mmCIF file of C-alpha atoms in Angstrom:
data_model
loop_
_atom_site.group_PDB
_atom_site.id
_atom_site.type_symbol
_atom_site.label_atom_id
_atom_site.label_comp_id
_atom_site.label_asym_id
_atom_site.label_seq_id
_atom_site.Cartn_x
_atom_site.Cartn_y
_atom_site.Cartn_z
ATOM 1 C CA LYS A 1 173.879 72.446 88.713
ATOM 2 C CA ALA A 2 171.594 72.790 85.710
ATOM 3 C CA GLY A 3 168.241 74.445 86.243
ATOM 4 C CA VAL A 4 164.790 73.350 85.184
ATOM 5 C CA THR A 5 164.700 72.739 81.444
ATOM 6 C CA GLN A 6 161.535 73.133 79.412
ATOM 7 C CA THR A 7 161.108 72.245 75.772
ATOM 8 C CA PRO A 8 160.153 73.580 73.369
ATOM 9 C CA ARG A 9 160.503 77.290 74.174
ATOM 10 C CA TYR A 10 157.895 78.355 71.636
ATOM 11 C CA LEU A 11 154.969 76.603 69.996
ATOM 12 C CA ILE A 12 152.351 77.710 67.524
ATOM 13 C CA LYS A 13 149.329 75.461 67.154
ATOM 14 C CA THR A 14 145.896 75.623 65.570
ATOM 15 C CA ARG A 15 142.587 75.319 67.406
ATOM 16 C CA GLY A 16 141.590 71.697 67.850
ATOM 17 C CA GLN A 17 145.130 70.347 67.811
ATOM 18 C CA GLN A 18 146.893 68.856 70.794
ATOM 19 C CA VAL A 19 150.273 69.696 72.260
ATOM 20 C CA THR A 20 152.806 68.078 74.602
ATOM 21 C CA LEU A 21 155.230 70.104 76.683
ATOM 22 C CA SER A 22 158.275 68.655 78.376
ATOM 23 C CA CYS A 23 160.049 69.474 81.625
ATOM 24 C CA SER A 24 163.290 68.185 83.112
ATOM 25 C CA PRO A 25 163.646 69.121 86.790
ATOM 26 C CA ILE A 26 166.782 70.115 88.633
ATOM 27 C CA SER A 27 168.869 67.033 89.333
ATOM 28 C CA GLY A 28 167.723 65.448 92.590
ATOM 29 C CA HIS A 29 164.370 67.219 92.622
ATOM 30 C CA ARG A 30 161.478 64.806 92.841
ATOM 31 C CA SER A 31 158.449 67.095 92.666
ATOM 32 C CA VAL A 32 157.291 68.872 89.522
ATOM 33 C CA SER A 33 154.519 71.457 89.295
ATOM 34 C CA TRP A 34 152.986 73.106 86.261
ATOM 35 C CA TYR A 35 151.541 76.610 86.038
ATOM 36 C CA GLN A 36 149.804 78.611 83.340
ATOM 37 C CA GLN A 37 150.606 82.313 83.184
ATOM 38 C CA THR A 38 148.483 84.832 81.301
ATOM 39 C CA PRO A 39 148.359 88.635 81.605
ATOM 40 C CA GLY A 40 144.778 88.533 82.845
ATOM 41 C CA GLN A 41 144.904 85.606 85.285
ATOM 42 C CA GLY A 42 148.492 85.600 86.469
ATOM 43 C CA LEU A 43 150.034 82.320 87.567
ATOM 44 C CA GLN A 44 147.440 79.580 87.799
ATOM 45 C CA PHE A 45 148.256 76.182 89.279
ATOM 46 C CA LEU A 46 147.686 73.246 86.934
ATOM 47 C CA PHE A 47 148.987 70.192 88.774
ATOM 48 C CA GLU A 48 151.778 68.757 90.905
ATOM 49 C CA TYR A 49 153.513 65.416 90.521
ATOM 50 C CA PHE A 50 155.628 63.550 93.010
ATOM 51 C CA SER A 51 156.960 60.022 92.638
ATOM 52 C CA GLU A 52 155.081 59.591 89.360
ATOM 53 C CA THR A 53 151.741 60.361 91.047
ATOM 54 C CA GLN A 54 149.566 63.426 90.646
ATOM 55 C CA ARG A 55 149.362 64.878 94.152
ATOM 56 C CA ASN A 56 147.336 67.981 93.475
ATOM 57 C CA LYS A 57 145.291 69.452 90.670
ATOM 58 C CA GLY A 58 144.085 72.960 89.878
ATOM 59 C CA ASN A 59 140.776 74.067 88.395
ATOM 60 C CA PHE A 60 141.440 73.318 84.766
ATOM 61 C CA PRO A 61 139.341 71.206 82.390
ATOM 62 C CA GLY A 62 140.202 67.588 81.683
ATOM 63 C CA ARG A 63 141.819 68.642 78.397
ATOM 64 C CA PHE A 64 144.861 69.447 80.516
ATOM 65 C CA SER A 65 146.737 66.388 81.701
ATOM 66 C CA GLY A 66 150.200 65.454 82.722
ATOM 67 C CA ARG A 67 152.442 62.708 83.880
ATOM 68 C CA GLN A 68 155.752 62.149 85.572
ATOM 69 C CA PHE A 69 158.307 59.524 84.723
ATOM 70 C CA SER A 70 160.536 57.497 87.008
ATOM 71 C CA ASN A 71 163.446 59.890 86.393
ATOM 72 C CA SER A 72 161.206 62.768 87.616
ATOM 73 C CA ARG A 73 160.907 64.278 84.151
ATOM 74 C CA SER A 74 157.377 65.435 83.410
ATOM 75 C CA GLU A 75 155.179 66.094 80.428
ATOM 76 C CA MET A 76 152.022 68.114 80.122
ATOM 77 C CA ASN A 77 149.447 67.572 77.402
ATOM 78 C CA VAL A 78 146.664 69.823 76.222
ATOM 79 C CA SER A 79 144.123 68.341 73.847
ATOM 80 C CA THR A 80 141.584 70.082 71.617
ATOM 81 C CA LEU A 81 143.342 73.408 71.898
ATOM 82 C CA GLU A 82 141.306 76.588 72.296
ATOM 83 C CA LEU A 83 142.352 80.185 71.638
ATOM 84 C CA GLY A 84 142.221 80.815 75.385
ATOM 85 C CA ASP A 85 144.955 78.257 75.968
ATOM 86 C CA SER A 86 147.497 80.705 74.571
ATOM 87 C CA ALA A 87 149.787 81.348 77.510
ATOM 88 C CA LEU A 88 153.188 80.845 79.038
ATOM 89 C CA TYR A 89 153.377 77.394 80.591
ATOM 90 C CA LEU A 90 155.832 77.165 83.434
ATOM 91 C CA CYS A 91 157.246 74.067 85.001
ATOM 92 C CA ALA A 92 158.791 74.230 88.454
ATOM 93 C CA SER A 93 160.632 71.621 90.450
ATOM 94 C CA SER A 94 161.288 71.205 94.150
ATOM 95 C CA LEU A 95 163.349 68.827 96.196
ATOM 96 C CA GLU A 96 160.366 67.243 97.890
ATOM 97 C CA GLN A 97 156.635 67.754 98.018
ATOM 98 C CA GLY A 98 155.484 69.985 100.797
ATOM 99 C CA TYR A 99 155.411 73.408 102.350
ATOM 100 C CA ASP A 100 159.125 73.696 103.086
ATOM 101 C CA SER A 101 160.355 72.878 99.593
ATOM 102 C CA PRO A 102 160.496 76.025 97.423
ATOM 103 C CA LEU A 103 159.747 75.864 93.719
ATOM 104 C CA HIS A 104 162.352 76.684 91.090
ATOM 105 C CA PHE A 105 160.997 77.605 87.690
ATOM 106 C CA GLY A 106 162.099 76.805 84.178
ATOM 107 C CA ASN A 107 162.090 79.368 81.368
ATOM 108 C CA GLY A 108 158.668 78.280 80.208
ATOM 109 C CA THR A 109 157.035 77.278 76.944
ATOM 110 C CA ARG A 110 155.180 80.036 75.120
ATOM 111 C CA LEU A 111 152.139 78.487 73.445
ATOM 112 C CA THR A 112 150.214 80.423 70.830
ATOM 113 C CA VAL A 113 146.947 78.981 69.546
ATOM 114 C CA THR A 114 145.623 80.428 66.270
ATOM 115 C CA GLN B 1 137.939 86.880 97.738
ATOM 116 C CA LYS B 2 141.205 85.919 96.074
ATOM 117 C CA GLU B 3 143.421 83.511 97.965
ATOM 118 C CA VAL B 4 146.466 85.781 97.702
ATOM 119 C CA GLU B 5 146.088 89.494 97.134
ATOM 120 C CA GLN B 6 148.653 92.062 96.120
ATOM 121 C CA ASN B 7 148.418 95.655 94.987
ATOM 122 C CA SER B 8 149.161 95.540 91.257
ATOM 123 C CA GLY B 9 151.011 98.861 91.317
ATOM 124 C CA PRO B 10 153.057 100.141 89.726
ATOM 125 C CA LEU B 11 154.968 101.135 92.826
ATOM 126 C CA SER B 12 157.506 103.787 91.919
ATOM 127 C CA VAL B 13 160.425 104.555 94.215
ATOM 128 C CA PRO B 14 163.594 106.599 93.676
ATOM 129 C CA GLU B 15 166.951 104.871 93.559
ATOM 130 C CA GLY B 16 168.333 104.299 97.047
ATOM 131 C CA ALA B 17 164.916 104.333 98.733
ATOM 132 C CA ILE B 18 163.139 101.500 100.544
ATOM 133 C CA ALA B 19 160.491 99.687 98.512
ATOM 134 C CA SER B 20 157.709 98.080 100.535
ATOM 135 C CA LEU B 21 155.611 95.349 98.925
ATOM 136 C CA ASN B 22 152.596 93.860 100.644
ATOM 137 C CA CYS B 23 150.533 90.714 100.383
ATOM 138 C CA THR B 24 147.514 89.291 102.229
ATOM 139 C CA TYR B 25 146.217 85.741 102.123
ATOM 140 C CA SER B 26 142.975 84.049 103.040
ATOM 141 C CA ASP B 27 143.947 80.532 104.178
ATOM 142 C CA ARG B 28 144.760 80.648 107.909
ATOM 143 C CA GLY B 29 146.331 77.210 107.654
ATOM 144 C CA SER B 30 149.022 78.389 105.248
ATOM 145 C CA GLN B 31 152.426 77.225 106.315
ATOM 146 C CA SER B 32 155.015 78.830 104.078
ATOM 147 C CA PHE B 33 155.396 82.075 102.193
ATOM 148 C CA PHE B 34 157.608 83.048 99.319
ATOM 149 C CA TRP B 35 158.572 86.077 97.298
ATOM 150 C CA TYR B 36 159.479 85.677 93.661
ATOM 151 C CA ARG B 37 160.833 88.294 91.274
ATOM 152 C CA GLN B 38 159.887 88.180 87.614
ATOM 153 C CA TYR B 39 161.559 90.329 85.014
ATOM 154 C CA SER B 40 159.620 91.049 81.842
ATOM 155 C CA GLY B 41 159.798 88.051 79.500
ATOM 156 C CA LYS B 42 161.507 85.879 82.102
ATOM 157 C CA SER B 43 160.357 83.211 84.524
ATOM 158 C CA PRO B 44 159.831 83.797 88.276
ATOM 159 C CA GLU B 45 162.957 83.647 90.429
ATOM 160 C CA LEU B 46 162.821 82.810 94.141
ATOM 161 C CA ILE B 47 164.253 85.581 96.294
ATOM 162 C CA MET B 48 162.917 84.915 99.806
ATOM 163 C CA SER B 49 161.122 82.283 101.821
ATOM 164 C CA ILE B 50 159.679 82.689 105.307
ATOM 165 C CA TYR B 51 157.958 80.139 107.509
ATOM 166 C CA SER B 52 157.487 81.716 110.956
ATOM 167 C CA ASN B 53 156.263 85.020 112.307
ATOM 168 C CA GLY B 54 158.727 87.869 112.361
ATOM 169 C CA ASP B 55 161.399 89.174 110.063
ATOM 170 C CA LYS B 56 163.903 87.393 107.874
ATOM 171 C CA GLU B 57 166.738 89.307 106.284
ATOM 172 C CA ASP B 58 168.852 88.377 103.286
ATOM 173 C CA GLY B 59 171.101 91.113 101.980
ATOM 174 C CA ARG B 60 168.989 94.075 100.909
ATOM 175 C CA PHE B 61 165.777 92.050 101.266
ATOM 176 C CA THR B 62 163.683 91.611 104.402
ATOM 177 C CA ALA B 63 160.565 89.466 104.484
ATOM 178 C CA GLN B 64 158.039 90.036 107.264
ATOM 179 C CA LEU B 65 155.306 87.626 108.266
ATOM 180 C CA ASN B 66 152.329 88.170 110.547
ATOM 181 C CA LYS B 67 150.142 85.061 110.569
ATOM 182 C CA ALA B 68 147.561 86.584 112.929
ATOM 183 C CA SER B 69 146.927 89.352 110.415
ATOM 184 C CA GLN B 70 147.483 87.022 107.436
ATOM 185 C CA TYR B 71 149.973 89.466 106.046
ATOM 186 C CA VAL B 72 153.357 89.111 104.351
ATOM 187 C CA SER B 73 155.602 91.914 103.212
ATOM 188 C CA LEU B 74 158.893 92.376 101.419
ATOM 189 C CA LEU B 75 161.175 95.330 102.028
ATOM 190 C CA ILE B 76 163.912 96.166 99.552
ATOM 191 C CA ARG B 77 166.514 98.527 100.957
ATOM 192 C CA ASP B 78 168.721 100.746 98.811
ATOM 193 C CA SER B 79 166.539 100.044 95.773
ATOM 194 C CA GLN B 80 168.371 99.857 92.448
ATOM 195 C CA PRO B 81 167.052 100.244 88.894
ATOM 196 C CA SER B 82 167.871 96.552 88.435
ATOM 197 C CA ASP B 83 165.213 95.782 91.075
ATOM 198 C CA SER B 84 162.540 96.986 88.633
ATOM 199 C CA ALA B 85 160.410 93.900 88.073
ATOM 200 C CA THR B 86 157.148 92.258 89.071
ATOM 201 C CA TYR B 87 157.214 90.807 92.580
ATOM 202 C CA LEU B 88 155.019 87.782 93.189
ATOM 203 C CA CYS B 89 153.860 86.712 96.617
ATOM 204 C CA ALA B 90 153.213 82.964 96.920
ATOM 205 C CA VAL B 91 151.531 81.132 99.779
ATOM 206 C CA TYR B 92 151.543 77.398 100.456
ATOM 207 C CA GLY B 93 148.444 75.851 101.998
ATOM 208 C CA ASN B 94 148.152 72.489 100.265
ATOM 209 C CA LYS B 95 149.553 73.922 97.041
ATOM 210 C CA LEU B 96 151.514 77.034 96.122
ATOM 211 C CA VAL B 97 149.167 79.857 95.175
ATOM 212 C CA PHE B 98 150.478 83.064 93.655
ATOM 213 C CA GLY B 99 149.223 86.593 93.873
ATOM 214 C CA ALA B 100 148.872 88.654 90.703
ATOM 215 C CA GLY B 101 152.094 90.503 91.454
ATOM 216 C CA THR B 102 153.177 94.068 92.152
ATOM 217 C CA ILE B 103 155.087 95.990 89.510
ATOM 218 C CA LEU B 104 158.027 97.844 91.036
ATOM 219 C CA ARG B 105 159.761 100.671 89.185
ATOM 220 C CA VAL B 106 162.941 102.113 90.603
ATOM 221 C CA LYS B 107 163.784 105.460 89.045
ATOM 222 C CA SER B 108 167.398 106.623 88.797
#
């Protein structure tokens, strides 16, 4: 079974631009979560989607948004990019939403903002 | 107080020894606990999950949970150089929160 697929793997953007990251979950998985990973802050929760609805949101500004489609694929958008948004963005999928459904991570998208 | 705390390490152990990784959490209502391994430049990989008090063994790995003490640990027996990685503790309350990770170095 294919794992979580994230595209693109690498992105270089300029301050003020916007970016869209894509995530295809493991087949049959209905929940998708997004995390930001930086050396200083570790893995920080962005949001979780289940059945096309945002179920949970982390403490990030409104510039960070996402959505989930009917096939469970998800996209994350960051507008008005700042230098501090440079990070590894990880998407993870799980079978269901909830405490007993472990997350499985994709390889991530490395975003560099210059 | 951070929601999930881990000693950042590095924890250095000789090959063949037992590596002991520890994690504490603040939310008493947390229901599930996970250990992930992350190699440098790679994404986190799930290695253990535990939901109830006690021990859970899977091969060379044993996860231990004590909800009264709000403490989770991971033991790695017969440590190998290939176990050298960052180990992330994750706790699910209403979302999955990760600790900062412990760097493990296994020296041959």
